[in-house]
Amino acid sequence: MNAVPSPAPGRLSRRSLLAAALVAAPTALAAPTVLAAPAPTATRPLLLGTYTSAEGGGTGIGTATYDTATGATAPGPVITGVENPSYLALHPSGATVYAVAEQDAGAVTAVALAPDGTYEVLGTRPTGGSGPTHLSVHPTGHWLLTANYTSGSVAVHPIAADGSLGERTDLVTHSSPPPGPGQNGPHAHQIVTSPDGGHVLAVDLGTDTVYTYRLDESAGTLTEVSRAALAPGSGPRHLTFHPGGRSAYLACELDNTTVVCAYDPESGTLTPGTGQSTGSDTGYPAQLVVTGDGSYAYLANRGPNSLTRYAVEDGGAALRLLDTVPAGGDWPRQLALSPDSSLLFAANQRSSTVTAFRIGSDGSLTPAGDPLPAPVAVCVLPLA
């Protein structure tokens, strides 16, 4: 195991990955006067994705910390030995993080995170495709799902008890329908499991299609059960489910729209609605996130470098655009919510920063602290 260097005095680092929150205790004075307890605060870890092969890029998976009360961030050491970790996903146990290696010879890497702050690179497996750009862990914790963007395929790897990866058990290439306008082939951009765990959905920007699969949890193979066609040339990029599990929201990169979709958990059928405004006349929407209570959704807009706030209505079946605010950085590539949905983080690729925002009771966003320097920041993963 490799040891992460000790943090500066008074600041927690990844050594607190699995530690309990630090809650300040109330101080009692002589009766009848009692001094009120200070507001509970804690410091939690952030993991940061980057391109190690890019000019000005990082040297592995970055780490940082954030204050759960204020949102203030501070840099930490780097988890080395991981190439081009442009997207990260955590195992349900919290003990292992997985990273794509976004390069021609696509791969996925497993890294064990120990409670004492040490880490160990458990190994890398080929994905069978090129340019993997997204991965997720099946809710059972037994399978890793990866989307190969450049080659337009999705892969499945088994996860062992220690978090390490086995040899690939399936690879499915999106060979139809034909590529959309201006596309040179399929481009799988995301693969995610539905909230009920019954289906796996793959978003393909090149074919303007979302494919629904059923995962054989014994063999680790995918069987297609449904397809959802988006508007030609829309370029669907990322799908985000409402917590209720019957609605989902698509960020469409090429036609600058957000699409509300109905979802049937029984059949796995996704039914897209009409594209609606992102709050900007131009831009390249990247990703939506939804608060844990399902009340608000936020969209990252590259180009205008803004964050759009939507009110979620009709039990998740509708989005109402409220406003946009500056992202605080250049080219917000990815968004993430803190586990309690009190903070929103944006990874800004071109400015090499991560910005944090406090979320108000009305869903409003207020900048929290100074931007965190993060080389070619393309992913941010806040941990509990």
XYZ file of C-alpha atoms in Angstrom:
384
model
C 0.000 0.000 0.000
C 1.191 3.532 -0.721
C 0.835 6.188 1.939
C -0.666 9.558 1.155
C 1.468 12.351 2.672
C 0.209 13.851 5.899
C -1.981 16.939 5.545
C -1.186 20.346 6.897
C -1.906 20.720 10.605
C -5.567 21.234 11.397
C -6.848 19.903 8.058
C -8.227 16.441 7.404
C -7.252 14.611 4.224
C -8.193 11.318 2.599
C -7.337 9.773 5.967
C -10.919 10.736 6.852
C -12.471 8.811 3.958
C -14.381 6.478 6.246
C -14.117 8.477 9.501
C -17.133 9.826 11.360
C -18.102 13.489 11.221
C -16.339 15.802 13.619
C -19.095 17.499 15.541
C -18.254 20.266 17.989
C -19.638 19.533 21.460
C -21.722 22.134 23.325
C -20.099 23.932 26.207
C -22.162 24.188 29.397
C -21.861 27.154 31.779
C -23.148 27.490 35.300
C -26.944 27.298 35.465
C -29.144 28.957 34.441
C -27.020 30.276 31.518
C -26.124 27.772 28.765
C -23.918 28.566 25.805
C -25.473 27.249 22.590
C -23.547 24.573 20.731
C -21.741 25.709 17.602
C -23.079 24.474 14.280
C -21.820 20.976 13.427
C -19.031 21.006 10.863
C -16.911 18.328 9.265
C -14.293 17.986 6.596
C -14.845 15.429 3.890
C -12.804 14.188 0.922
C -13.081 15.051 -2.756
C -11.590 12.922 -5.517
C -10.649 14.658 -8.769
C -10.457 13.274 -12.298
C -8.061 14.644 -14.914
C -6.098 13.830 -18.056
C -2.537 12.824 -17.262
C -1.609 12.980 -20.968
C -2.913 16.537 -21.511
C -0.777 19.644 -21.362
C -1.101 21.007 -17.846
C -2.896 17.864 -16.722
C -2.556 16.028 -13.457
C -0.392 13.086 -12.422
C -3.153 10.780 -11.212
C -6.390 10.986 -9.224
C -6.317 14.245 -7.305
C -7.600 14.589 -3.769
C -8.929 17.532 -1.799
C -11.202 18.251 1.151
C -14.369 20.275 1.565
C -16.033 21.763 4.608
C -19.575 20.412 4.846
C -20.884 23.642 6.367
C -19.153 26.308 4.289
C -18.173 24.456 1.130
C -14.590 25.741 1.427
C -12.115 23.433 -0.313
C -8.419 22.680 0.174
C -6.029 20.682 -2.037
C -4.545 17.349 -1.005
C -2.037 14.818 -2.355
C -2.348 12.772 -5.564
C -3.133 9.087 -6.006
C -0.459 8.144 -8.535
C -0.205 5.176 -10.880
C -3.507 5.873 -12.663
C -3.537 7.037 -16.289
C -6.042 9.541 -17.705
C -8.654 9.092 -14.951
C -11.246 11.346 -16.594
C -14.223 9.795 -14.802
C -14.492 8.214 -11.358
C -17.022 5.996 -9.597
C -17.093 4.743 -6.016
C -17.978 1.210 -4.945
C -21.062 1.085 -2.659
C -18.788 -0.017 0.179
C -16.741 3.171 -0.157
C -13.569 1.087 -0.104
C -12.689 1.173 -3.805
C -12.738 3.841 -6.489
C -12.747 3.026 -10.195
C -11.355 5.201 -12.968
C -11.547 5.077 -16.744
C -8.331 5.391 -18.706
C -9.618 7.608 -21.502
C -7.201 6.748 -24.294
C -7.044 4.733 -27.528
C -6.458 1.476 -25.685
C -9.312 1.951 -23.254
C -8.987 0.572 -19.751
C -10.432 0.728 -16.255
C -8.449 0.830 -13.018
C -9.420 -0.129 -9.461
C -7.876 1.664 -6.472
C -8.410 0.476 -2.889
C -8.896 3.256 -0.320
C -8.027 2.232 3.223
C -9.469 3.900 6.355
C -5.959 4.947 7.431
C -5.514 7.002 4.258
C -3.277 4.580 2.384
C -4.204 3.387 -1.083
C -3.333 0.572 -3.431
C -3.760 0.360 -7.187
C -5.386 -3.046 -7.566
C -4.873 -3.353 -11.294
C -6.132 -2.314 -14.707
C -8.279 -4.183 -17.210
C -8.854 -3.388 -20.909
C -12.380 -2.316 -21.827
C -12.235 -3.744 -25.336
C -12.891 -0.309 -26.812
C -11.331 3.107 -27.162
C -11.847 6.382 -25.373
C -13.876 5.213 -22.342
C -15.519 8.310 -20.903
C -17.910 7.036 -18.217
C -18.265 4.168 -15.783
C -20.579 3.185 -12.956
C -20.857 0.429 -10.377
C -23.971 -1.754 -10.432
C -25.900 -1.366 -7.128
C -25.035 -4.951 -6.162
C -21.361 -3.952 -6.150
C -20.548 -6.997 -8.285
C -20.218 -5.415 -11.739
C -18.459 -2.428 -13.276
C -20.121 -0.888 -16.344
C -18.111 1.226 -18.805
C -18.998 3.316 -21.878
C -16.367 3.458 -24.648
C -17.020 6.783 -26.386
C -14.738 6.570 -29.417
C -15.659 3.006 -30.392
C -19.328 3.268 -29.379
C -19.467 0.227 -27.119
C -20.276 -0.698 -23.538
C -18.370 -3.190 -21.382
C -18.958 -5.222 -18.224
C -16.291 -6.322 -15.724
C -16.805 -8.454 -12.599
C -15.775 -6.975 -9.249
C -14.118 -9.305 -6.733
C -14.651 -9.206 -2.977
C -11.499 -7.124 -2.520
C -12.688 -4.566 -5.122
C -10.346 -5.713 -7.874
C -11.573 -6.280 -11.425
C -11.797 -9.534 -13.351
C -11.616 -10.051 -17.091
C -14.362 -8.452 -19.148
C -17.532 -10.566 -19.372
C -19.298 -8.652 -22.143
C -18.807 -6.012 -24.819
C -21.719 -4.631 -26.845
C -21.168 -2.283 -29.789
C -23.956 0.065 -30.890
C -24.096 -0.977 -34.536
C -27.552 0.484 -35.238
C -29.329 2.790 -35.856
C -27.028 4.661 -38.268
C -25.046 7.588 -36.858
C -26.887 10.883 -36.511
C -26.203 13.998 -38.587
C -22.551 14.996 -38.503
C -21.492 11.860 -36.608
C -18.917 9.377 -37.878
C -20.193 6.474 -35.818
C -21.650 5.466 -32.457
C -20.301 7.257 -29.383
C -21.378 5.700 -26.095
C -21.108 8.503 -23.566
C -22.643 7.037 -20.412
C -23.866 3.804 -18.852
C -25.942 3.789 -15.678
C -28.300 1.504 -13.738
C -31.926 2.539 -13.183
C -32.844 3.397 -9.564
C -34.783 0.151 -9.132
C -31.735 -1.833 -10.261
C -33.687 -3.668 -12.929
C -32.127 -2.226 -16.071
C -28.919 -0.701 -17.419
C -29.182 2.300 -19.753
C -26.494 3.422 -22.195
C -26.592 6.906 -23.734
C -25.071 7.138 -27.226
C -24.338 10.612 -28.561
C -23.421 9.329 -32.025
C -26.632 7.435 -32.746
C -28.971 9.811 -30.860
C -30.233 6.792 -28.920
C -30.573 5.534 -25.357
C -30.301 1.738 -25.188
C -31.885 -0.202 -22.322
C -30.321 -3.523 -21.317
C -31.047 -6.211 -18.793
C -27.941 -7.371 -16.948
C -27.567 -11.074 -16.237
C -26.185 -10.819 -12.723
C -24.764 -14.334 -12.859
C -22.966 -14.170 -16.199
C -22.310 -10.441 -16.439
C -23.851 -10.140 -19.900
C -26.179 -7.509 -21.366
C -29.362 -8.174 -23.338
C -31.010 -5.254 -25.137
C -34.689 -4.816 -24.267
C -35.561 -1.321 -25.559
C -34.341 1.750 -27.440
C -35.312 5.397 -27.109
C -34.765 7.606 -30.153
C -33.850 11.239 -29.579
C -34.150 14.038 -32.146
C -31.667 13.534 -35.018
C -28.514 15.508 -34.297
C -29.441 16.194 -30.671
C -26.399 14.347 -29.299
C -27.661 12.923 -25.983
C -24.786 12.933 -23.507
C -25.820 12.218 -19.911
C -28.966 10.785 -18.313
C -29.937 11.559 -14.714
C -32.817 9.843 -12.922
C -35.261 11.543 -10.585
C -35.204 9.813 -7.163
C -38.779 8.628 -7.775
C -37.460 6.369 -10.510
C -40.128 7.106 -13.118
C -38.603 10.181 -14.747
C -35.158 10.958 -16.105
C -33.480 14.005 -17.636
C -31.145 14.061 -20.636
C -28.543 16.693 -21.406
C -28.298 16.870 -25.205
C -24.927 18.254 -26.195
C -25.395 19.106 -29.864
C -28.804 20.817 -30.027
C -28.427 22.569 -26.641
C -31.541 21.109 -25.024
C -32.705 19.336 -21.898
C -35.145 16.466 -22.428
C -37.526 15.127 -19.775
C -38.159 11.394 -20.217
C -40.751 9.057 -18.738
C -39.364 5.744 -17.525
C -41.197 2.449 -17.004
C -39.290 0.332 -14.449
C -41.112 -2.844 -15.464
C -40.183 -2.826 -19.148
C -37.164 -0.531 -19.027
C -38.766 1.677 -21.679
C -37.595 5.289 -21.773
C -39.933 7.758 -23.508
C -38.320 11.130 -24.325
C -40.329 14.347 -24.398
C -39.640 17.491 -26.383
C -36.336 19.263 -25.888
C -36.532 22.403 -23.777
C -34.352 25.404 -23.046
C -31.092 25.197 -21.143
C -31.291 28.898 -20.311
C -28.666 29.791 -22.908
C -28.995 30.405 -26.645
C -25.656 28.736 -27.315
C -23.668 26.131 -25.491
C -22.872 22.479 -25.016
C -24.831 21.016 -22.095
C -22.736 18.532 -20.153
C -24.661 16.959 -17.311
C -27.673 17.273 -15.015
C -27.839 16.421 -11.318
C -30.943 16.216 -9.119
C -31.107 16.937 -5.386
C -31.738 14.011 -3.104
C -35.267 15.163 -2.303
C -36.045 15.486 -6.010
C -36.956 19.190 -5.789
C -34.310 20.823 -8.002
C -32.152 19.929 -10.983
C -28.980 21.647 -12.157
C -27.341 21.638 -15.585
C -23.740 22.446 -16.514
C -23.470 24.561 -19.684
C -20.082 24.603 -21.404
C -19.479 27.625 -23.599
C -21.614 30.121 -21.681
C -19.988 28.641 -18.543
C -23.192 28.718 -16.561
C -25.257 26.543 -14.263
C -28.991 26.286 -14.912
C -31.443 25.766 -12.061
C -34.718 23.943 -12.699
C -37.638 23.376 -10.378
C -38.795 19.749 -10.547
C -42.571 19.538 -10.831
C -45.356 16.960 -11.288
C -43.547 14.373 -9.211
C -40.524 14.531 -11.490
C -42.375 14.571 -14.803
C -41.614 18.235 -15.566
C -38.770 20.736 -15.272
C -39.364 24.472 -15.000
C -36.398 26.705 -15.769
C -35.744 29.169 -12.942
C -32.439 30.897 -13.716
C -28.774 30.549 -14.619
C -25.708 31.630 -12.663
C -22.001 31.792 -13.606
C -20.179 28.508 -13.060
C -17.151 30.388 -11.722
C -14.836 28.619 -14.166
C -14.265 27.812 -17.826
C -15.949 24.801 -19.469
C -17.888 23.116 -16.607
C -17.489 19.503 -17.691
C -19.135 17.692 -14.785
C -21.285 18.387 -11.719
C -21.619 16.558 -8.415
C -23.724 17.033 -5.295
C -22.481 16.450 -1.770
C -24.137 13.377 -0.203
C -26.692 15.552 1.633
C -27.353 17.790 -1.420
C -26.314 20.904 0.488
C -23.406 21.655 -1.862
C -22.883 21.565 -5.621
C -19.443 21.137 -7.181
C -18.445 21.943 -10.768
C -15.316 20.585 -12.468
C -14.128 23.279 -14.878
C -11.863 21.696 -17.472
C -10.318 24.701 -19.226
C -9.714 26.848 -16.151
C -8.379 23.841 -14.175
C -10.586 24.612 -11.188
C -13.362 23.135 -9.098
C -15.992 25.586 -7.873
C -18.382 24.970 -4.997
C -21.862 26.385 -4.341
C -24.127 26.271 -1.315
C -27.683 25.243 -2.158
C -30.397 27.330 -0.503
C -33.811 26.135 0.648
C -35.194 27.477 -2.630
C -32.534 25.685 -4.646
C -30.558 28.886 -5.275
C -26.798 28.637 -5.719
C -24.345 30.795 -3.753
C -20.583 30.558 -4.436
C -18.737 28.935 -1.535
C -15.130 29.949 -1.043
C -12.414 30.355 -3.631
C -12.088 28.051 -6.652
C -9.970 24.974 -5.968
C -6.969 24.612 -8.308
C -7.226 21.219 -10.022
C -5.216 20.423 -13.178
C -7.560 19.923 -16.166
C -10.495 19.191 -13.862
C -12.933 16.909 -15.686
C -14.532 15.072 -12.758
C -15.199 15.767 -9.085
C -16.428 13.104 -6.675
C -17.402 14.221 -3.140
C -17.345 11.434 -0.557
C -19.411 10.983 2.573
